[in-house]
mmCIF file of C-alpha atoms in Angstrom:
data_model
loop_
_atom_site.group_PDB
_atom_site.id
_atom_site.type_symbol
_atom_site.label_atom_id
_atom_site.label_comp_id
_atom_site.label_asym_id
_atom_site.label_seq_id
_atom_site.Cartn_x
_atom_site.Cartn_y
_atom_site.Cartn_z
ATOM 1 C CA MET D 1 -36.994 51.074 99.544
ATOM 2 C CA LEU D 2 -36.176 48.440 97.140
ATOM 3 C CA ILE D 3 -33.652 50.874 95.179
ATOM 4 C CA ALA D 4 -31.728 51.546 98.194
ATOM 5 C CA ALA D 5 -31.799 48.186 98.968
ATOM 6 C CA SER D 6 -30.114 47.385 95.457
ATOM 7 C CA VAL D 7 -27.789 50.692 96.289
ATOM 8 C CA GLY D 8 -26.645 49.336 98.972
ATOM 9 C CA PHE D 9 -25.702 46.537 98.018
ATOM 10 C CA GLN D 10 -24.426 47.406 94.570
ATOM 11 C CA LEU D 11 -22.116 49.836 97.259
ATOM 12 C CA GLY D 12 -20.941 46.928 99.897
ATOM 13 C CA TYR D 13 -20.246 44.841 97.391
ATOM 14 C CA GLY D 14 -17.774 46.961 95.186
ATOM 15 C CA SER D 15 -15.982 48.001 98.446
ATOM 16 C CA ALA D 16 -15.757 44.361 99.633
ATOM 17 C CA ALA D 17 -12.944 42.263 99.577
ATOM 18 C CA VAL D 18 -12.325 38.399 98.232
ATOM 19 C CA ASP D 19 -9.521 36.845 98.307
ATOM 20 C CA PRO D 20 -8.722 34.595 95.392
ATOM 21 C CA SER D 21 -7.880 31.280 95.769
ATOM 22 C CA ALA D 22 -3.978 29.866 95.233
ATOM 23 C CA PRO D 23 -2.451 29.791 91.660
ATOM 24 C CA PRO D 24 -0.581 27.087 90.481
ATOM 25 C CA SER D 25 3.074 26.760 91.263
ATOM 26 C CA VAL D 26 4.820 28.045 89.132
ATOM 27 C CA CYS D 27 8.042 26.503 88.926
ATOM 28 C CA GLY D 28 5.656 23.277 87.726
ATOM 29 C CA LEU D 29 3.965 25.448 84.904
ATOM 30 C CA VAL D 30 7.771 25.895 83.282
ATOM 31 C CA ARG D 31 8.811 23.067 81.351
ATOM 32 C CA PRO D 32 11.967 21.504 82.400
ATOM 33 C CA ALA D 33 13.720 21.503 79.007
ATOM 34 C CA VAL D 34 13.271 25.487 79.259
ATOM 35 C CA LEU D 35 14.595 25.893 82.429
ATOM 36 C CA ASP D 36 17.051 24.067 81.161
ATOM 37 C CA ILE D 37 18.290 25.707 78.089
ATOM 38 C CA LEU D 38 18.066 29.105 79.779
ATOM 39 C CA VAL D 39 20.120 28.506 83.027
ATOM 40 C CA PRO D 40 22.777 25.027 82.364
ATOM 41 C CA GLY D 41 23.111 23.208 85.141
ATOM 42 C CA HIS D 42 20.940 25.000 87.485
ATOM 43 C CA GLY D 43 20.432 23.265 91.169
ATOM 44 C CA ALA D 44 16.812 22.531 92.187
ATOM 45 C CA LEU D 45 14.155 25.195 91.974
ATOM 46 C CA THR D 46 13.882 27.571 94.990
ATOM 47 C CA ALA D 47 9.788 27.593 95.390
ATOM 48 C CA GLU D 48 8.068 30.327 97.500
ATOM 49 C CA GLU D 49 4.282 30.910 98.087
ATOM 50 C CA ALA D 50 2.913 34.224 99.190
ATOM 51 C CA ALA D 51 -0.877 35.917 100.008
ATOM 52 C CA GLU D 52 -1.877 39.581 101.287
ATOM 53 C CA PRO D 53 -5.394 41.077 101.005
ATOM 54 C CA GLY D 54 -7.018 40.675 97.236
ATOM 55 C CA TRP D 55 -3.563 38.970 96.293
ATOM 56 C CA SER D 56 -2.078 35.554 95.459
ATOM 57 C CA GLY D 57 1.168 34.120 94.284
ATOM 58 C CA THR D 58 4.298 31.562 94.408
ATOM 59 C CA SER D 59 7.604 31.786 92.632
ATOM 60 C CA CYS D 60 10.428 30.350 91.336
ATOM 61 C CA ARG D 61 13.549 31.364 91.110
ATOM 62 C CA ALA D 62 16.680 29.052 88.773
ATOM 63 C CA GLU D 63 20.127 29.841 89.858
ATOM 64 C CA GLY D 64 22.756 28.512 87.493
ATOM 65 C CA PRO D 65 26.538 27.551 89.114
ATOM 66 C CA PRO D 66 28.257 30.407 90.358
ATOM 67 C CA ASN D 67 31.857 30.070 87.836
ATOM 68 C CA ALA D 68 29.559 29.208 85.155
ATOM 69 C CA GLN D 69 27.850 31.930 82.802
ATOM 70 C CA GLY D 70 25.405 33.394 85.247
ATOM 71 C CA ALA D 71 22.441 32.714 84.634
ATOM 72 C CA SER D 72 19.448 33.079 86.409
ATOM 73 C CA LEU D 73 15.681 33.119 86.798
ATOM 74 C CA PHE D 74 13.152 34.664 88.747
ATOM 75 C CA VAL D 75 9.700 33.589 87.847
ATOM 76 C CA ALA D 76 6.263 34.871 89.731
ATOM 77 C CA LEU D 77 2.644 34.026 89.386
ATOM 78 C CA THR D 78 0.169 35.875 91.118
ATOM 79 C CA ARG D 79 -3.691 35.841 91.111
ATOM 80 C CA TYR D 80 -5.759 38.853 91.610
ATOM 81 C CA GLY D 81 -9.301 39.081 93.806
ATOM 82 C CA ARG D 82 -11.069 42.101 94.740
ATOM 83 C CA ASN D 83 -9.181 44.545 97.509
ATOM 84 C CA GLU D 84 -10.518 46.647 100.497
ATOM 85 C CA GLU D 85 -10.473 49.482 97.962
ATOM 86 C CA GLY D 86 -13.024 47.724 95.903
ATOM 87 C CA GLU D 87 -10.453 47.187 92.721
ATOM 88 C CA GLY D 88 -11.351 44.522 90.885
ATOM 89 C CA PRO D 89 -9.771 40.805 90.168
ATOM 90 C CA ARG D 90 -8.320 42.119 86.721
ATOM 91 C CA CYS D 91 -4.711 41.987 86.651
ATOM 92 C CA ALA D 92 -4.783 45.024 83.836
ATOM 93 C CA ASP D 93 -6.580 47.544 86.101
ATOM 94 C CA ARG D 94 -4.707 46.914 88.956
ATOM 95 C CA PRO D 95 -2.284 50.073 89.784
ATOM 96 C CA GLY D 96 1.286 48.052 90.255
ATOM 97 C CA ALA D 97 0.387 45.024 89.110
ATOM 98 C CA LEU D 98 2.943 45.329 86.161
ATOM 99 C CA THR D 99 6.407 46.511 87.166
ATOM 100 C CA LEU D 100 7.114 49.746 85.074
ATOM 101 C CA PRO D 101 10.620 51.283 85.476
ATOM 102 C CA VAL D 102 11.009 55.020 86.780
ATOM 103 C CA ASN D 103 14.069 55.510 85.246
ATOM 104 C CA ARG D 104 14.606 53.176 82.583
ATOM 105 C CA THR D 105 12.456 52.412 78.867
ATOM 106 C CA ASN D 106 9.760 50.583 78.849
ATOM 107 C CA HIS D 107 8.660 48.289 75.839
ATOM 108 C CA PRO D 108 5.489 46.723 75.317
ATOM 109 C CA VAL D 109 5.414 43.614 74.131
ATOM 110 C CA PRO D 110 2.323 41.220 72.812
ATOM 111 C CA ILE D 111 1.577 38.821 75.467
ATOM 112 C CA GLY D 112 -1.200 38.679 77.474
ATOM 113 C CA ASP D 113 -3.724 41.394 78.130
ATOM 114 C CA VAL D 114 -0.870 43.786 78.499
ATOM 115 C CA GLY D 115 2.772 43.165 78.049
ATOM 116 C CA THR D 116 5.993 45.215 79.368
ATOM 117 C CA TYR D 117 9.498 44.873 79.506
ATOM 118 C CA PHE D 118 12.496 47.005 80.689
ATOM 119 C CA PHE D 119 16.294 46.526 81.047
ATOM 120 C CA GLY D 120 18.020 46.683 84.348
ATOM 121 C CA ARG D 121 21.766 46.720 84.808
ATOM 122 C CA GLY D 122 23.840 44.109 84.683
ATOM 123 C CA ASP D 123 27.461 43.819 86.574
ATOM 124 C CA GLN D 124 29.097 42.558 83.461
ATOM 125 C CA PRO D 125 29.529 44.611 80.402
ATOM 126 C CA ASP D 126 28.204 41.539 78.709
ATOM 127 C CA GLY D 127 25.356 40.946 81.146
ATOM 128 C CA HIS D 128 21.808 41.841 80.494
ATOM 129 C CA VAL D 129 18.902 41.838 83.270
ATOM 130 C CA VAL D 130 15.288 41.731 81.369
ATOM 131 C CA HIS D 131 12.163 42.428 83.443
ATOM 132 C CA LEU D 132 9.123 41.563 82.067
ATOM 133 C CA SER D 133 5.496 41.501 83.142
ATOM 134 C CA SER D 134 2.162 40.749 81.751
ATOM 135 C CA CYS D 135 -1.726 40.510 82.985
ATOM 136 C CA LEU D 136 -3.822 37.740 81.702
ATOM 137 C CA GLY D 137 -7.162 38.114 83.500
ATOM 138 C CA THR D 138 -7.066 37.806 87.132
ATOM 139 C CA TYR D 139 -3.327 36.322 86.828
ATOM 140 C CA GLY D 140 -0.219 38.745 86.475
ATOM 141 C CA VAL D 141 2.988 36.869 85.551
ATOM 142 C CA TYR D 142 6.821 39.119 86.004
ATOM 143 C CA VAL D 143 9.688 37.195 84.513
ATOM 144 C CA ARG D 144 13.029 38.696 86.136
ATOM 145 C CA TYR D 145 15.548 36.682 83.517
ATOM 146 C CA GLU D 146 19.717 37.415 83.490
ATOM 147 C CA ALA D 147 22.283 36.104 81.389
ATOM 148 C CA ARG D 148 25.790 37.277 80.081
ATOM 149 C CA GLY D 149 27.322 37.090 76.505
ATOM 150 C CA VAL D 150 23.745 37.288 74.745
ATOM 151 C CA THR D 151 21.866 39.776 72.767
ATOM 152 C CA ALA D 152 19.122 42.063 73.853
ATOM 153 C CA PRO D 153 16.741 40.599 71.512
ATOM 154 C CA ALA D 154 17.449 36.928 73.168
ATOM 155 C CA ILE D 155 17.142 37.806 76.248
ATOM 156 C CA VAL D 156 13.644 39.267 75.708
ATOM 157 C CA ALA D 157 12.684 36.224 73.282
ATOM 158 C CA ALA D 158 13.684 34.053 76.223
ATOM 159 C CA ALA D 159 12.122 35.687 79.228
ATOM 160 C CA THR D 160 8.863 36.162 76.828
ATOM 161 C CA THR D 161 8.693 32.497 76.263
ATOM 162 C CA VAL D 162 8.964 31.903 80.072
ATOM 163 C CA ALA D 163 5.758 33.984 80.561
ATOM 164 C CA ARG D 164 4.200 32.255 77.780
ATOM 165 C CA GLU D 165 4.910 28.830 79.660
ATOM 166 C CA VAL D 166 3.183 29.946 82.070
ATOM 167 C CA LEU D 167 -0.173 31.490 80.459
ATOM 168 C CA ALA D 168 -0.988 28.706 77.982
ATOM 169 C CA SER D 169 -0.477 26.213 81.340
ATOM 170 C CA LEU D 170 -3.488 28.212 83.251
#
């Protein structure tokens, strides 16, 4: 009987949903000086919070003036819990935690437990859009950064810096 109770407990625990506590506001985790450098002349930051069963998150958006360099930055921080299917809270083990492209080249980036980035299509010939996602423990970070007139390595370095800022503050 004791063995049956133990097995029943393990099966029940493995499939139980446990919602995580909300992560800190991601806008407060990126230093203002970094935002000022990456998105010159940005206006007020736009922050949002969201939660679904099994995860909770915050996001922050900085937009540059429309007539300037057209830089914009979006950062999201997600915290995972155990979901209904019994998936654990470790971000790197969760399907969909990393933003992976279907028709673009995916590049690894050494950040957190696992990190990856890919380039989107900019609407300008000299525009670059990078999508970077990384996992560290129960946290996932997603950065979308767009800037015109910069090299591909520079825009990747900028997005990586933002992700490191967030992860270092946790």
